[in-house]
Short mmCIF file of C-alpha atoms in Angstrom, two decimals:
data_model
loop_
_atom_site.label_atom_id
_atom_site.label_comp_id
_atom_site.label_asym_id
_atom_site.label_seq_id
_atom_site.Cartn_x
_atom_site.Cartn_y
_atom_site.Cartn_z
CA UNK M 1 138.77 160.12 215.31
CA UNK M 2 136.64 158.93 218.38
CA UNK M 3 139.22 156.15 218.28
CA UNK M 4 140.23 156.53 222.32
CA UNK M 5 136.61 156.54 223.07
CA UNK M 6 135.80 153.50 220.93
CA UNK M 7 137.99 151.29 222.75
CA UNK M 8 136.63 149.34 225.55
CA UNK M 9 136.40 151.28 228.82
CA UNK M 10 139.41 150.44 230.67
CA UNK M 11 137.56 150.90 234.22
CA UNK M 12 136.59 148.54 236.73
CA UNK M 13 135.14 144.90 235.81
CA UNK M 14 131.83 145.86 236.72
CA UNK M 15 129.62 143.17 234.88
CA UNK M 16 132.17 140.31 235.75
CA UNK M 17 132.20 141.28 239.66
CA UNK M 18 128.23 141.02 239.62
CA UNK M 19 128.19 137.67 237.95
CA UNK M 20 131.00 136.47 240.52
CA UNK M 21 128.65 138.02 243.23
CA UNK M 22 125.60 136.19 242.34
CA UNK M 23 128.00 132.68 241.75
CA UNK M 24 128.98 133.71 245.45
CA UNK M 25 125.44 133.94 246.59
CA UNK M 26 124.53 131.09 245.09
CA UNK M 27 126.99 129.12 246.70
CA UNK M 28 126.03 130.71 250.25
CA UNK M 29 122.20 130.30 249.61
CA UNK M 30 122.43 126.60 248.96
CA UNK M 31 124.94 126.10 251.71
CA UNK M 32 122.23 127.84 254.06
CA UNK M 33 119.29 126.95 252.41
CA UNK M 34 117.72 124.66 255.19
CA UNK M 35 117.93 127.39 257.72
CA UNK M 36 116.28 129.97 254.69
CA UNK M 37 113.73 127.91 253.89
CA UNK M 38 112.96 127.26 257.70
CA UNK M 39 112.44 130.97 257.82
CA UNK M 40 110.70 131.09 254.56
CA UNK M 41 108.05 128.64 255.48
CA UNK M 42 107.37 130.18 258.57
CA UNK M 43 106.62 133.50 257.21
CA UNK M 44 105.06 132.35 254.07
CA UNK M 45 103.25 130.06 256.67
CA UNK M 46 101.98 132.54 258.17
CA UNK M 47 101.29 134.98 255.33
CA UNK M 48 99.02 132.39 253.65
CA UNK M 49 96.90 132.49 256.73
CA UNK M 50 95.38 135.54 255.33
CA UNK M 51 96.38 135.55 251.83
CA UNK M 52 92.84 135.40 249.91
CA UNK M 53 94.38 135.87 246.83
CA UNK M 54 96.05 132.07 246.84
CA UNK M 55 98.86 134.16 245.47
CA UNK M 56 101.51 132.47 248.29
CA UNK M 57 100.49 129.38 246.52
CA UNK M 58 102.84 129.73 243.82
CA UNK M 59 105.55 131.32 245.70
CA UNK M 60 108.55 128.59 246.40
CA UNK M 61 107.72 125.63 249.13
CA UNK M 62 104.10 126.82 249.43
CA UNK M 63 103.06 124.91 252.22
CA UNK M 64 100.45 123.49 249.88
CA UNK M 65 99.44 120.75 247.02
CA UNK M 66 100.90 121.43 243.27
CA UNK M 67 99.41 119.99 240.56
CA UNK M 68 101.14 117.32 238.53
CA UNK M 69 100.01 114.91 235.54
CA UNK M 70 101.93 113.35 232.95
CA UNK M 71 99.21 113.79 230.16
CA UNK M 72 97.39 116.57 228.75
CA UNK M 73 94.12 115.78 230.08
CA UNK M 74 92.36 113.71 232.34
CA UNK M 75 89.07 112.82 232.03
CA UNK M 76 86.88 113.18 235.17
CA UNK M 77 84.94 110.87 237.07
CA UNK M 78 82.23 110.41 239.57
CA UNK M 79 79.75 108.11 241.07
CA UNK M 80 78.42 107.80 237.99
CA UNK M 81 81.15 106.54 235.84
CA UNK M 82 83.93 105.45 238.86
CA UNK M 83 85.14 101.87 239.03
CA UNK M 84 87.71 100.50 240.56
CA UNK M 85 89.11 97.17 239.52
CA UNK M 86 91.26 94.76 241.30
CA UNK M 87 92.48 91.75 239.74
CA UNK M 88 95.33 90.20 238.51
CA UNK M 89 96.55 86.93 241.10
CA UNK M 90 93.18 86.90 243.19
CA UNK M 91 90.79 84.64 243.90
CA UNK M 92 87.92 86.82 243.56
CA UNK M 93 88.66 89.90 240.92
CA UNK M 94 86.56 92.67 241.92
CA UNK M 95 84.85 96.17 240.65
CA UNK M 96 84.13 98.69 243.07
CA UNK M 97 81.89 101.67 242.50
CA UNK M 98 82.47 104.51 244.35
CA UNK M 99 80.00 103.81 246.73
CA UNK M 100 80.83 100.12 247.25
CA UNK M 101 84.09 102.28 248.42
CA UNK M 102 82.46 104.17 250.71
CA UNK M 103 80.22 101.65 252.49
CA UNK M 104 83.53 99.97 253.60
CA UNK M 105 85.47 100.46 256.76
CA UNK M 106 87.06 103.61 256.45
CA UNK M 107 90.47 104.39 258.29
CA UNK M 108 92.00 108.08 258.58
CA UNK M 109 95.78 108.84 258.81
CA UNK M 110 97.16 112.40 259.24
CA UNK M 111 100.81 112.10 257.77
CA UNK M 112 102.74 114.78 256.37
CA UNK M 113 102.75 115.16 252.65
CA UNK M 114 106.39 115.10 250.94
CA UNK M 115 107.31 115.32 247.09
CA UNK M 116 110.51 115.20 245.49
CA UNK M 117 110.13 118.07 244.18
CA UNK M 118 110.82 120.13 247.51
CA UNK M 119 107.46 120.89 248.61
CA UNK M 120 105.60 119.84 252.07
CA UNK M 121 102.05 119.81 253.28
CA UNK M 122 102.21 118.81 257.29
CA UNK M 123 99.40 116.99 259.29
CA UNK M 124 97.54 116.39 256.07
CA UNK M 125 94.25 114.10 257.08
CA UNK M 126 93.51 111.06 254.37
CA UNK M 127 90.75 109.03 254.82
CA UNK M 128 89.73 105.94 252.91
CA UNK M 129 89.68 102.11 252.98
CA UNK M 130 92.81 100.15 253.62
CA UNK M 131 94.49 98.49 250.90
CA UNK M 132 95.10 95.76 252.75
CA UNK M 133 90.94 94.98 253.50
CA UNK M 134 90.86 95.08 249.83
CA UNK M 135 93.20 92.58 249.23
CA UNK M 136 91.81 90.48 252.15
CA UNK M 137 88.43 90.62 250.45
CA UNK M 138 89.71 89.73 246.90
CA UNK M 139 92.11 87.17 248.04
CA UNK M 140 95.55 87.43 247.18
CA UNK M 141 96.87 83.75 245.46
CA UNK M 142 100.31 82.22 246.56
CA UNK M 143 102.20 83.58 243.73
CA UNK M 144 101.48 87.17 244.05
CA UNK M 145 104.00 89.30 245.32
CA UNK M 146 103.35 92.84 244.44
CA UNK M 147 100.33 95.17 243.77
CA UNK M 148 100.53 97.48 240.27
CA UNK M 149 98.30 99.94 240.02
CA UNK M 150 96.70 101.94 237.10
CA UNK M 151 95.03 105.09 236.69
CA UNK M 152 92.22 106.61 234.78
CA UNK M 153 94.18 109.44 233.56
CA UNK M 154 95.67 106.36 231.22
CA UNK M 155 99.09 106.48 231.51
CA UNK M 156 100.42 106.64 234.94
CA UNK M 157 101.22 103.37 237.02
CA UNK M 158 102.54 102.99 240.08
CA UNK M 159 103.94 99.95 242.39
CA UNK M 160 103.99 98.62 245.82
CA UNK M 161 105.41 95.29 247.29
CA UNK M 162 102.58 92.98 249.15
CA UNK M 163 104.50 93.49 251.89
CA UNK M 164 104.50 97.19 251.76
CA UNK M 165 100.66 97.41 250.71
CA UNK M 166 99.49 95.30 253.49
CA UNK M 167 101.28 98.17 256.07
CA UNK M 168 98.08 99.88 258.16
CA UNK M 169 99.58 103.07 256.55
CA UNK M 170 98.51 102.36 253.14
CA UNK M 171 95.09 103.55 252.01
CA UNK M 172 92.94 103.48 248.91
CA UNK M 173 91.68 107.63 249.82
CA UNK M 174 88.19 108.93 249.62
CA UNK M 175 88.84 112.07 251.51
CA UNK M 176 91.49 114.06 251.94
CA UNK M 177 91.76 117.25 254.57
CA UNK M 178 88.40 116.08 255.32
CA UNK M 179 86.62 116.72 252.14
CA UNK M 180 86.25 114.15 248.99
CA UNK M 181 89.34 114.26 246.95
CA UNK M 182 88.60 116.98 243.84
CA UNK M 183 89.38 115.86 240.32
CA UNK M 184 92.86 118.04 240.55
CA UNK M 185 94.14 115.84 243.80
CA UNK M 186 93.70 112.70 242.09
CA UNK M 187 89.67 112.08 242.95
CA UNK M 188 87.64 110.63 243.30
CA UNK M 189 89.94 107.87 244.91
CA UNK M 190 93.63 108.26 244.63
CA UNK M 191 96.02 105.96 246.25
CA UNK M 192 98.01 107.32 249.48
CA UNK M 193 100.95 105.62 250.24
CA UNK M 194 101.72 107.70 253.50
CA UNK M 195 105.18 106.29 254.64
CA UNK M 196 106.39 107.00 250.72
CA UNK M 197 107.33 110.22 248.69
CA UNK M 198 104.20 111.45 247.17
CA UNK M 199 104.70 110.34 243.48
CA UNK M 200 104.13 106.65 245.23
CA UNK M 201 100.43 107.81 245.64
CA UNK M 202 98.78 107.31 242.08
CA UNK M 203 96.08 109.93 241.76
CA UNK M 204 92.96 109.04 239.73
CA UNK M 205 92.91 104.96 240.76
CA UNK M 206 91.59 102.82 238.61
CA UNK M 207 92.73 99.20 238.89
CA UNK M 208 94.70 97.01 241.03
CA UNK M 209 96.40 93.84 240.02
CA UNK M 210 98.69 91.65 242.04
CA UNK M 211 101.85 90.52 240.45
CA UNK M 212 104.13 87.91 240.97
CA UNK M 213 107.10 90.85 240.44
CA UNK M 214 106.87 94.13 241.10
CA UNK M 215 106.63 96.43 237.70
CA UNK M 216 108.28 99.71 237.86
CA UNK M 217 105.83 102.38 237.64
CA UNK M 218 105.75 105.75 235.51
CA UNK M 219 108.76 108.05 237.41
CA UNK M 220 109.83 104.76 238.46
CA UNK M 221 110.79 104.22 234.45
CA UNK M 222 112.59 107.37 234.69
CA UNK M 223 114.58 106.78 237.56
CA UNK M 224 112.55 107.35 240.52
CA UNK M 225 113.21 104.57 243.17
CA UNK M 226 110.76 102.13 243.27
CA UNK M 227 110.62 102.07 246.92
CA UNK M 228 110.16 105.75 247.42
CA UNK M 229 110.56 105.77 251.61
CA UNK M 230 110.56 108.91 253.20
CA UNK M 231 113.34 109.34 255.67
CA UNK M 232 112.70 107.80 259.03
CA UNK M 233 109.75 105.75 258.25
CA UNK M 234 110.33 102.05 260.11
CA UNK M 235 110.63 100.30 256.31
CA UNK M 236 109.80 96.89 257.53
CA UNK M 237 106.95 97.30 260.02
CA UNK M 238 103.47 97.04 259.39
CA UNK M 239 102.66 101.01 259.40
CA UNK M 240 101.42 102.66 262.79
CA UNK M 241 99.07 100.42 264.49
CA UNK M 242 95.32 100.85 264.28
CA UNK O 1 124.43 143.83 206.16
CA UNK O 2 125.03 146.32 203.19
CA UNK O 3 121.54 145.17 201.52
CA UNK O 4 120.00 146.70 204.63
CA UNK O 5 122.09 149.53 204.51
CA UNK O 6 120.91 150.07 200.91
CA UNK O 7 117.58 150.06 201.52
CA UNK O 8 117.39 152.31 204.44
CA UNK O 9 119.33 154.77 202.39
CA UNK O 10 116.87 154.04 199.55
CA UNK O 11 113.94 154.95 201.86
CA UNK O 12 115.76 158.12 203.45
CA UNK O 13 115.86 159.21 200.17
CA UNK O 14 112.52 158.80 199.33
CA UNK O 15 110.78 159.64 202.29
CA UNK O 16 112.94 162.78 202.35
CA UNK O 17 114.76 164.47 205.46
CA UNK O 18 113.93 163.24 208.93
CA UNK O 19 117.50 164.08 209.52
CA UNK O 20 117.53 161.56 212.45
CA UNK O 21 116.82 159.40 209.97
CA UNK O 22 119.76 160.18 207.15
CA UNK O 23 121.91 157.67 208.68
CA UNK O 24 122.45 154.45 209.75
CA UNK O 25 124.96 152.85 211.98
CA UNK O 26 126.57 149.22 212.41
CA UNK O 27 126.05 148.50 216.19
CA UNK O 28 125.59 144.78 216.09
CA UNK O 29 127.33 142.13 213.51
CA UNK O 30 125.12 139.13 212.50
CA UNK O 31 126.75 137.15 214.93
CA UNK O 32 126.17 138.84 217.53
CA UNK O 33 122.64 139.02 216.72
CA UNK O 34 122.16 135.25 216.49
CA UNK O 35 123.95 134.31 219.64
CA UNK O 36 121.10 136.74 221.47
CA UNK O 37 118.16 135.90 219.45
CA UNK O 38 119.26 131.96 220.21
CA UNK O 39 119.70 132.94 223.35
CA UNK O 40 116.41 134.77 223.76
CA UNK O 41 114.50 131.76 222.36
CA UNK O 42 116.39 129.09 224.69
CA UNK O 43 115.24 131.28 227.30
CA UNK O 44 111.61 131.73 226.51
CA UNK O 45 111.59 127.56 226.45
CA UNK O 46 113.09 127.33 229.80
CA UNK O 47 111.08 129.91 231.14
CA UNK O 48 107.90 128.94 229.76
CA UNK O 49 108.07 124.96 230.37
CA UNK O 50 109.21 126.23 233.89
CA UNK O 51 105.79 128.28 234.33
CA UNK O 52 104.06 125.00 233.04
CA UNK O 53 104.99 122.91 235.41
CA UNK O 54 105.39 125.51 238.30
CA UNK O 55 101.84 127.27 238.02
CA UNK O 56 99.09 125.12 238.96
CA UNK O 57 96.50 126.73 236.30
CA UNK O 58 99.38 126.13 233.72
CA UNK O 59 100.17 122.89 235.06
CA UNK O 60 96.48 121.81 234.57
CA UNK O 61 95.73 123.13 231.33
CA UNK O 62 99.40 121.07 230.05
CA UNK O 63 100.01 118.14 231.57
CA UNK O 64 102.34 116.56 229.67
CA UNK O 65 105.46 116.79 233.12
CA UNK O 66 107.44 114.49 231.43
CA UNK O 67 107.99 116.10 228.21
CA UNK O 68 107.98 119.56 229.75
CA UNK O 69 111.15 118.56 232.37
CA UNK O 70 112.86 117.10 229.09
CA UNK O 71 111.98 120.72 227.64
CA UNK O 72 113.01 122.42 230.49
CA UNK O 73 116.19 120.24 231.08
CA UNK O 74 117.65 121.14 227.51
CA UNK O 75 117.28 124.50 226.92
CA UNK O 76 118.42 125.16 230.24
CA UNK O 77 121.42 123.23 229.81
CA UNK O 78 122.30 125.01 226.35
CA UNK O 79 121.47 128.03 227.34
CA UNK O 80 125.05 129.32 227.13
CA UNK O 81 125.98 127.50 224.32
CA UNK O 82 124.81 130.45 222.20
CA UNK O 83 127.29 132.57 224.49
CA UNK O 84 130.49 129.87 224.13
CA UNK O 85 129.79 129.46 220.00
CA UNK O 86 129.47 133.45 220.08
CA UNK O 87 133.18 133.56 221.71
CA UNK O 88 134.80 132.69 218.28
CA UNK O 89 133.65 136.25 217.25
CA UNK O 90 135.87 139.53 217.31
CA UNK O 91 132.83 141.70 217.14
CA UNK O 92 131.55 139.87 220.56
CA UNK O 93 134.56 139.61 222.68
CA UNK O 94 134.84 143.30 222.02
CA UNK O 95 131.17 144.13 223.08
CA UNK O 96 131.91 141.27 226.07
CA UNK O 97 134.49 143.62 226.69
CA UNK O 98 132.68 146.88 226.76
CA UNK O 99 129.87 144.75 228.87
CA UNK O 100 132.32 144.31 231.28
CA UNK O 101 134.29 147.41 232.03
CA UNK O 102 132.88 150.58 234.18
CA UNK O 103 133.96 154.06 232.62
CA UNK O 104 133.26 156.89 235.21
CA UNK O 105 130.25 158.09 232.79
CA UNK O 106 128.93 154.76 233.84
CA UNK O 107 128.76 155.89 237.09
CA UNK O 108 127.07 159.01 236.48
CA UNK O 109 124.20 157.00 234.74
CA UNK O 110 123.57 155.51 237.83
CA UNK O 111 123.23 158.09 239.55
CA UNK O 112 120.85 159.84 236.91
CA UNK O 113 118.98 156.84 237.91
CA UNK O 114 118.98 157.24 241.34
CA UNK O 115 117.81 160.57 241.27
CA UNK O 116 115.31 159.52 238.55
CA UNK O 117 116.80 161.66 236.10
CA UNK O 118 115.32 160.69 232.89
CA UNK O 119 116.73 162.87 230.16
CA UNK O 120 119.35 161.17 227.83
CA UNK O 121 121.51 163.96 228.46
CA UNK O 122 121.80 162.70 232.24
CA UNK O 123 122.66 159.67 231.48
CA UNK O 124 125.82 159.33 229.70
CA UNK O 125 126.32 155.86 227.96
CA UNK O 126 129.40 154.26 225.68
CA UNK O 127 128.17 151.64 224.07
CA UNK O 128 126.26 149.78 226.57
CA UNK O 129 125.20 151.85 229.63
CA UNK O 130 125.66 150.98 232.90
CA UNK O 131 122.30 149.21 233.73
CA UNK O 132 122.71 146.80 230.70
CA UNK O 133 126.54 146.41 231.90
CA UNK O 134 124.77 145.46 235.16
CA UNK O 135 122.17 143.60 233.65
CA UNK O 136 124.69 141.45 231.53
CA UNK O 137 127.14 140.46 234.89
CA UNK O 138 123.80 139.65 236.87
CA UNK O 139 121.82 137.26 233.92
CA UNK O 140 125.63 135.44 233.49
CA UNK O 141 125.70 135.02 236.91
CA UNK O 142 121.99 133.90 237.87
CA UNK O 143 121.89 131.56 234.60
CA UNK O 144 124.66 129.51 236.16
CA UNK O 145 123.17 129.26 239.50
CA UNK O 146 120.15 128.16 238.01
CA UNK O 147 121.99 125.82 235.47
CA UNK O 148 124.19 124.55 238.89
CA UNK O 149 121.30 123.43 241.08
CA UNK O 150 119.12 122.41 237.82
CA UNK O 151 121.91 120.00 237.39
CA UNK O 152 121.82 119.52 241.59
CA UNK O 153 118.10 117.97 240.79
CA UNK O 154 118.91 116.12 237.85
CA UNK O 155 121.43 113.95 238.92
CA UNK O 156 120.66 113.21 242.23
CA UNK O 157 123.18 112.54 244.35
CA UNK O 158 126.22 114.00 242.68
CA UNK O 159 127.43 116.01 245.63
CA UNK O 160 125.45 114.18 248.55
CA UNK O 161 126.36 117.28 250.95
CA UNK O 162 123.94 119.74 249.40
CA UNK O 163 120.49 118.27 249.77
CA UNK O 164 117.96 118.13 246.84
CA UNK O 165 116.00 120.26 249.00
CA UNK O 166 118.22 123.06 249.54
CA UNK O 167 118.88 122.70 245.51
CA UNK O 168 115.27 123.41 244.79
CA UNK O 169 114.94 125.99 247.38
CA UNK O 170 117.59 128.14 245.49
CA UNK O 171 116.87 126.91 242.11
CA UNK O 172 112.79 128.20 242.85
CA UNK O 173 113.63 131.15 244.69
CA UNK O 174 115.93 132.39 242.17
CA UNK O 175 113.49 131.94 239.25
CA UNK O 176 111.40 134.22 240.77
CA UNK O 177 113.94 136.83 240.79
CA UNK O 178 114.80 135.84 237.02
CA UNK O 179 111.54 136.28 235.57
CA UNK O 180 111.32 139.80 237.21
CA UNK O 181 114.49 140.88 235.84
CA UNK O 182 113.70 139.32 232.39
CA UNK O 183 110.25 141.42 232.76
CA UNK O 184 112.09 144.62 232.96
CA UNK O 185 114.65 143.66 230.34
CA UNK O 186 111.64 143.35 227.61
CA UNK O 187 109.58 146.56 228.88
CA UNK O 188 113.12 148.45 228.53
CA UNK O 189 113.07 146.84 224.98
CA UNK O 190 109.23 147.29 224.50
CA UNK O 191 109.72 150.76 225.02
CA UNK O 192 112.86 151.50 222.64
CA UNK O 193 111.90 150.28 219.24
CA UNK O 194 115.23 151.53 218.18
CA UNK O 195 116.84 149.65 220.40
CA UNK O 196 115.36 146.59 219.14
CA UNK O 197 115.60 147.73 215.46
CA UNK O 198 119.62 147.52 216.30
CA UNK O 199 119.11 143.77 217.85
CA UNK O 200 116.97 142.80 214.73
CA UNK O 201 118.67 144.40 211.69
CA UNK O 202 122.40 145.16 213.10
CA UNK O 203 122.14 148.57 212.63
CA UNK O 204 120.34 152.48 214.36
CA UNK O 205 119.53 155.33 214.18
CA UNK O 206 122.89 157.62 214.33
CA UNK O 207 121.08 160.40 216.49
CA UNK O 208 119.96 157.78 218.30
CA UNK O 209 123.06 156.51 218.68
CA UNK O 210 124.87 160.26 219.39
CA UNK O 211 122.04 160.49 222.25
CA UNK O 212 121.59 157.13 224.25
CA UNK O 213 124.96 156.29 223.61
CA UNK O 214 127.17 159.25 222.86
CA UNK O 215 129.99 157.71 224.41
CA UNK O 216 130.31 155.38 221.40
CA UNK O 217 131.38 156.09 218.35
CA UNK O 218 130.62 153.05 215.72
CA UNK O 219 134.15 151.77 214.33
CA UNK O 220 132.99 149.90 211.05
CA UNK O 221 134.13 152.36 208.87
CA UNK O 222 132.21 150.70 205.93
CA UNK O 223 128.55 151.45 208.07
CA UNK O 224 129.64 154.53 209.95
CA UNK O 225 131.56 156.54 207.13
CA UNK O 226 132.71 158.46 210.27
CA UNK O 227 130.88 161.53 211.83
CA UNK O 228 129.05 163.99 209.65
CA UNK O 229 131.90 166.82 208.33
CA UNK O 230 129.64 169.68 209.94
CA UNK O 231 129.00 167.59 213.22
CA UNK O 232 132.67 168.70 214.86
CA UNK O 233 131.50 171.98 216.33
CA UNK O 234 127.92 170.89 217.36
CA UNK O 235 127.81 170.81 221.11
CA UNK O 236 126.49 167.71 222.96
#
């Protein structure tokens, strides 16, 4: 009884033609996807124009910032409490408060914003004081050859070469799209490495110290390169000129 | 499986004749039932690191990226390991089976749904009906796309034609349409208790059964005990 019905339909392979359909799509979307995602951008581009709901935000390639920190919590700081300190092979270690940082010469670079992860900000301003004034100031000693910095967030690190930190193109930020940096960007000073993937730009900068090897930092420990060029950037020039 | 049984008889007994309620059928075995509850939880892990480190509010309350792409990394990666251990069962090749194959009653659900029919009687089922058939094919399928260009971001550089980009374009876009579909595969649950009774315990309600799915007729002859003697003549 009910035996004939009990076996398996023997119609069409429904279920296994949709999962060959989306392994099909799949294979077309990725083999399209910079052509998509031109598309995409542009209308999401435009949609967040007038989106005041931020909801485009956290739709894929944005167009915008996303937030990323290795620990739970960071704790926040402001001209109260902010010091940066650079040290390490220098002649003359130095601790900078926030408005020591301000009262120096202050360059601005407009650079578009890449992280691994996909996402793009274009013709983002930053605007801060050059690395490489800093290290002028302090004094870098013979021996040093790299730069590692630390964060206040205390855990990430990051690295540049002496080479690559004395570029024009490399700033310790203040501002960024023309307002100080909020806590969630990295601020109130945040390293912007602007010829580099974004991970290269510690947020939440806290010390400096000149090496006499460069030390991996955080992602860099996982795998990340440790020169994290973006494509096209002129790797052994000295960043735009001023 | 026949402790249950016992008990729901016990109760039947005791709370006296819901007659919807006078019997129970087998309609999943326990393995069966473990390959989708590990697969359920696998899922919520992906799904929920993914959120974390997707969703900027999430993102800031967590922290943590570098356990939560470990997270994310594994359960996505053994997320159809529940399926592959599963394969070793009879019980879920069969239903695989049944998952997979279209009667023409199948059809006519669909297009009970079209016309927003909502009556079970429009909407003839066998075991599965056709929107879980459908829902089974798509989840296979969008699980390994994910799983394809998750592995894409991973290891960087494994097939240098398709750009890490492009990988995270489909691997984002497609989440969105995942966690949509999931949505409406836990309302549909939400809203049929029975249905999940079956998923917990193995076992439902035969008149639920004869209505949602009167197409199937529960084999185990040890659970079923075969129709009712008086149910031959009753029209449905």
């Amino acid at each position: 009884m009910g035996l004939r019905k009990n076996r398996p339909a023997e119609g069409a392979p429904v279920a296994r033609r949709t999962m060959l359909t989306m392994l099909g799509a799949g294979a077309v979307a990725l083999a399209t996807a910079p052509w998509l995602q031109e598309g995409w951008e542009k209308a999401l581009g435009a949609a967040s124009q007038k989106d005041p709901t931020g909801l485009t935000g956290v739709l894929p390639n944005p167009g915008g910032f996303r937030y990323y920190s290795v620990v739970g919590s960071v704790p926040r700081r402001d001209e109260t409490d902010y010091a940066l300190r650079i040290d390490g092979l220098v002649d003359r270690p130095t601790t900078y408060t926030l408005e020591d940082l301000r009262a120096l010469r202050q360059t601005r670079i407009v650079h578009d914003v890449l992280c691994t992860d996909g996402w793009r900000v274009e013709n983002t301003p930053f605007e801060g004081v050059r690395l490489s004034d800093l290290l002028e100031a302090a004094g870098v000693r013979p021996e040093g050859r790299a730069l590692r910095f630390t964060c206040f967030d205390g855990v990430y690190t990051e690295s540049l070469t002496l080479a690559q930190a004395r570029r024009s193109d490399m700033l310790v930020a203040l501002r960024m799209q023309d307002e100080p940096i909020t806590h969630e960007h990295g601020g109130p000073v945040r390293l912007y490495a602007a010829p580099m993937y974004f991970y290269k730009s510690a947020k939440w900068l806290s010390g400096i110290s000149v090496t006499d090897k460069v030390v991996p930092g955080y992602w860099e420990e996982y795998g990340y390169d440790i020169d994290g060029w973006l494509d096209g950037e002129d790797r052994d020039g000295d960043g735009p000129a001023a | 499986m026949t402790s249950t049984d016992g008990s729901t008889a016990r109760t039947a007994t005791a709370t006296a004749p819901r007659p919807e309620r006078s019997g129970r059928v087998r309609r999943f075995s326990r393995a069966e039932r473990l390959v989708h509850r590990a697969t359920g939880w696998l899922m919520l892990l992906c799904v929920g690191t993914a959120a974390c480190l997707y969703l900027a509010p999430l993102a800031q309350l967590v922290g943590r990226r570098h356990l939560l792409v470990t997270v994310h990394e594994w359960s996505g990666v053994l997320l159809p390991l529940p399926f592959l251990l599963g394969l070793a069962s009879p019980a879920f090749r069969t239903d695989l089976r049944r998952l997979n194959r279209f009667a023409a009653y199948d059809r006519e659900w669909l297009r009970a749904v079209r016309r927003r029919l909502t009556e079970p009687r429009a909407r003839p089922a066998g075991k599965f009906n056709a929107g879980q058939k459908i829902y089974a094919g798509w989840i296979a399928g969008a699980v390994l796309v994910m799983m394809a260009t998750g592995l894409l971001m991973w290891f960087t550089g494994v097939l240098p034609t398709i750009s890490r980009t492009s990988a995270i374009f489909v691997h984002d876009v497609l989440a969105w349409g995942i966690a949509a579909v999931l949505i409406g595969h836990m309302r549909r649950a939400y809203r049929d208790p029975e249905a999940r009774l079956g998923m917990r315990t193995g076992f439902v309600g035969r008149d639920w059964a004869r209505t949602r799915h009167r197409h199937w007729t529960p084999e185990d002859p040890q659970d079923a005990r075969g129709p009712d003697p008086g149910d031959a003549g009753r029209a449905r």
